[in-house]
């Protein structure tokens, strides 16, 4: 836990360390101010002041009397002025330390948030699934906010309070060592009780945050699926689900906070017990041993109050820390999560060519050999080939292609690109060479150019146009009023499905990949254009290996090789003609598709 | 001059109104508990103040006789016991009120969240169109949490402090009114400081909550879009985008807290300044013995002084929580104050049976036959048989006022007919279906359902009579079974399996880890798009509505599976009015009517053969000469 705080206070460490210095100034002054008060009271009563500052103050008063010889009661002004100066100094110390602490804590939060977010970018899908999106969001916002507040407190109050506590204690000892032992006994008892409270409450806080994630998930699902909820008139069900989740959060918070509520009574008990004992014993001492006067007692009560408020602050910080502890653990857990897909120790950055080979590959999303999504897949394609992948819904076409850019890792066997296992490549270099046009195409709000440049941010206009020509997109883009500067609305709602798909293909082409994967990405493009795209691919990027996942046999008819997939296995492999001859199902589908018009 | 920095402060309008609203909200749901808390708080504070004030008696009255006669400790013991019991009362009452306070706080937060959620479920779709998912989520977490500290700590502490302040104030006046004046003067200085700093920082707190929600939104969107990011190696750009928000977050966070955190030391030390001044004047008074001002009174007054300014310092320490809470509450109330979906419909949907004479009789149990029920002018209950006759009369519609997307749409679908919409993206196909179930309300024209204006039908009942299969299937965390029975939670397992078989989803489901009991998380991440659509069709099949809307329902299903699903779909569509939006023209050839839309207008209509004969747009589409654009 402390390691995290230490690491991320980097850059703000000077501030974080200066904070206690200014806090110390404030606390020190706060501790000695009552001495001045006691002196004033003593002098007002006509007694000789006897505290540790009295000697110093005598000199000051003498000096003032020498300066203003005719003024009565010079000492009062002396004390007044000095106390004023001290109070202003303390004020400065307080403000400066506050600002430093805020700066350090907000900087700390920023740094943790950044680190965690960056780390999450390296997560594989498996990692993300393990946490769930909603939980990652809570960790990045709520949990970090909790830690930030505790950081702010720890750098400030948790220094301030013990300092005041220690100073006050020392002062109390200097004033009267026989009374001060009360505080010495009381304090460790208090600390032990607080620790017990923390350890009891912590597990509930942990549980509470888990429920919190769940609540967040339900909200997320409901917003994403609001149309489904509404069209099935299921608001009541969702309300019930949510209420269940929110009461689980509430009941766990209650459990935790009920324990925390013990905090302040425990504190009060210790303090008030001390005050009462001081009042009793102090009175006796004054009476029997002639210790000072009312002022001694006053001084002690003041210290007791000061110690009380210091400990009150400690208890507040403690409460924050208990919650922050649970939050910190959650952040650390996410930070320590090892991405399941990582670079090997000495990765290769060069990819020789676009040849792809699967050697006895099996894969399961669940790491379960009984639930394989792909079973013993082996095939080999040369660089530049056009590979058709055909199969029914859920037969594993997309899963198969996900293995090439290492979106997932195989369970068994190996995937080779350019003759080398994909695991031996630098992930970035690999993905740069493998372009994938996804089933769910996403365009972002911005101009067509902006969107295309996702593929290659340094692409020149000529390169953009060339890629669009290949994807048969140049024609319709140049027909737009603003051409390549046409603004695409969020989600690409102002272009048609077919246009969107072609822009996405152009975007993928701009990466100049060695391997291009089109996952059902020409489904909304008419057959003629589809054929033109394929022709352009063949002629213009002959060395790029092209994988085409499709439900339309006509799209892969002229492929060099077709993988026909059934239930996660390759049922048949070969050219269109071979498959027609060898596979009955394939033939049936082909006939059905050609007969039905399109 | 230094370069001008962008000022992110957002003013909170009517902060006191918001504060009042939160307080009355808390009050409304916890009235009794709050009354008890107030009593306990009063008892706790008063006993505490009283115990402290006893010290004056100790110095003035108990101590002098004790010094005279040190063995006479009787009065001292009585005194100590009195003080000790007062402290004990204070401790017990304070524990009790804090205990109850836990419930008040958590119940309030829970109620707020529940209320927000209930409200959210009633909001019209355009509320969601304008916000990212994560931004709305932030209201439930970050904004609601911002209230916790205020309810559980700030308010009770302020209240307790007020009690202390008032009591001590009275004691102070009784001790010395001159010194009290001095104190009042210093306190007004403190209040001015609070006001100045408060107005400076409160705006940044709102900005802080807003940026937090933006970050929430950004994270949500980007984690959900991780696949695209990875495929394009776009991690660095996404990180940059995050950094911009993160920097701004730090900025507004720093500014908000900088001011409010400075408040505490300022108030605290103004307290010392006050102390010093009081001391000077007090000692002068005591020295000159003005108005019988004793040393004991002087000492006591100085104690009161601390007791008086200390709570003010504590209140000021809470001030940033209050600002934070105000900012959060503003955003919560913004959500709670959203206008609900308009629903003035009185016509309801009821189960009926038909007797021999063709009269409809209302039934409470499921009969698989429905009727619209309404009360006519003569207060007579009328039943109209639900048939599924949907008509549009000259409908114009735009999502925003200045941009009409549907122009003068008139169409009809008789019961049992299949109506298909063809047209480019943005032509208005989905929009038309969104009007039938009143996801959006039309401004001009009329839509009728079995002859009834849909605005007169109760919204829930209208939607009960319509089944929708959308292009993007949304799955909820839960089992496959639960997802299929989503529209009808009371259906049996057998019905679920029957529906799944009809949608041809049974096969892949039985291959899953736990079959129908397989738990889905994260919107069914590992199911393929096609599999999700099959589930969605099964869901609609089980829902069993008289009117079906299929919006690209089979777009991600391969043609082979689709041909299988088609049989089931045909079965499903039998006797139902169906609106189909489909890209593959093969699936809509057998429609009773095909409507070709272009830029929100109907440009062609008729059945397949009519349109082919017409050799218009549809013909071109069909022959592949033309692409939907």
Coordinates of N, CA, C and O in Angstrom, one line a residue, chain A residues 82 98 203 205 278 351 385 564 575:
Chain A
X82 N 3.0 39.2 20.6 CA 3.7 38.0 20.2 C 2.8 36.9 19.9 O 3.0 36.1 18.9
X98 N -1.7 23.4 3.4 CA -2.9 23.0 2.7 C -2.8 23.0 1.2 O -3.1 22.0 0.5
X203 N -13.0 -5.8 6.0 CA -13.6 -6.8 5.1 C -15.0 -6.3 4.5 O -15.3 -6.6 3.4
X205 N -15.9 -3.2 3.9 CA -15.7 -2.3 2.9 C -15.3 -3.0 1.6 O -15.8 -2.6 0.5
X278 N -7.6 14.3 35.3 CA -6.7 15.4 35.5 C -7.4 16.4 36.4 O -6.7 17.0 37.3
X351 N 8.6 -8.6 -39.8 CA 7.8 -9.7 -40.2 C 8.1 -10.0 -41.7 O 8.0 -9.1 -42.5
X385 N -1.8 -15.0 -51.0 CA -3.0 -15.8 -51.3 C -4.2 -15.1 -50.9 O -4.2 -14.3 -50.0
X564 N -13.6 -24.3 -45.1 CA -15.1 -24.5 -44.8 C -15.1 -24.9 -43.3 O -14.7 -26.0 -43.0
X575 N -10.1 -25.5 -53.1 CA -10.7 -24.4 -54.0 C -12.2 -24.6 -54.0 O -12.7 -25.6 -53.6

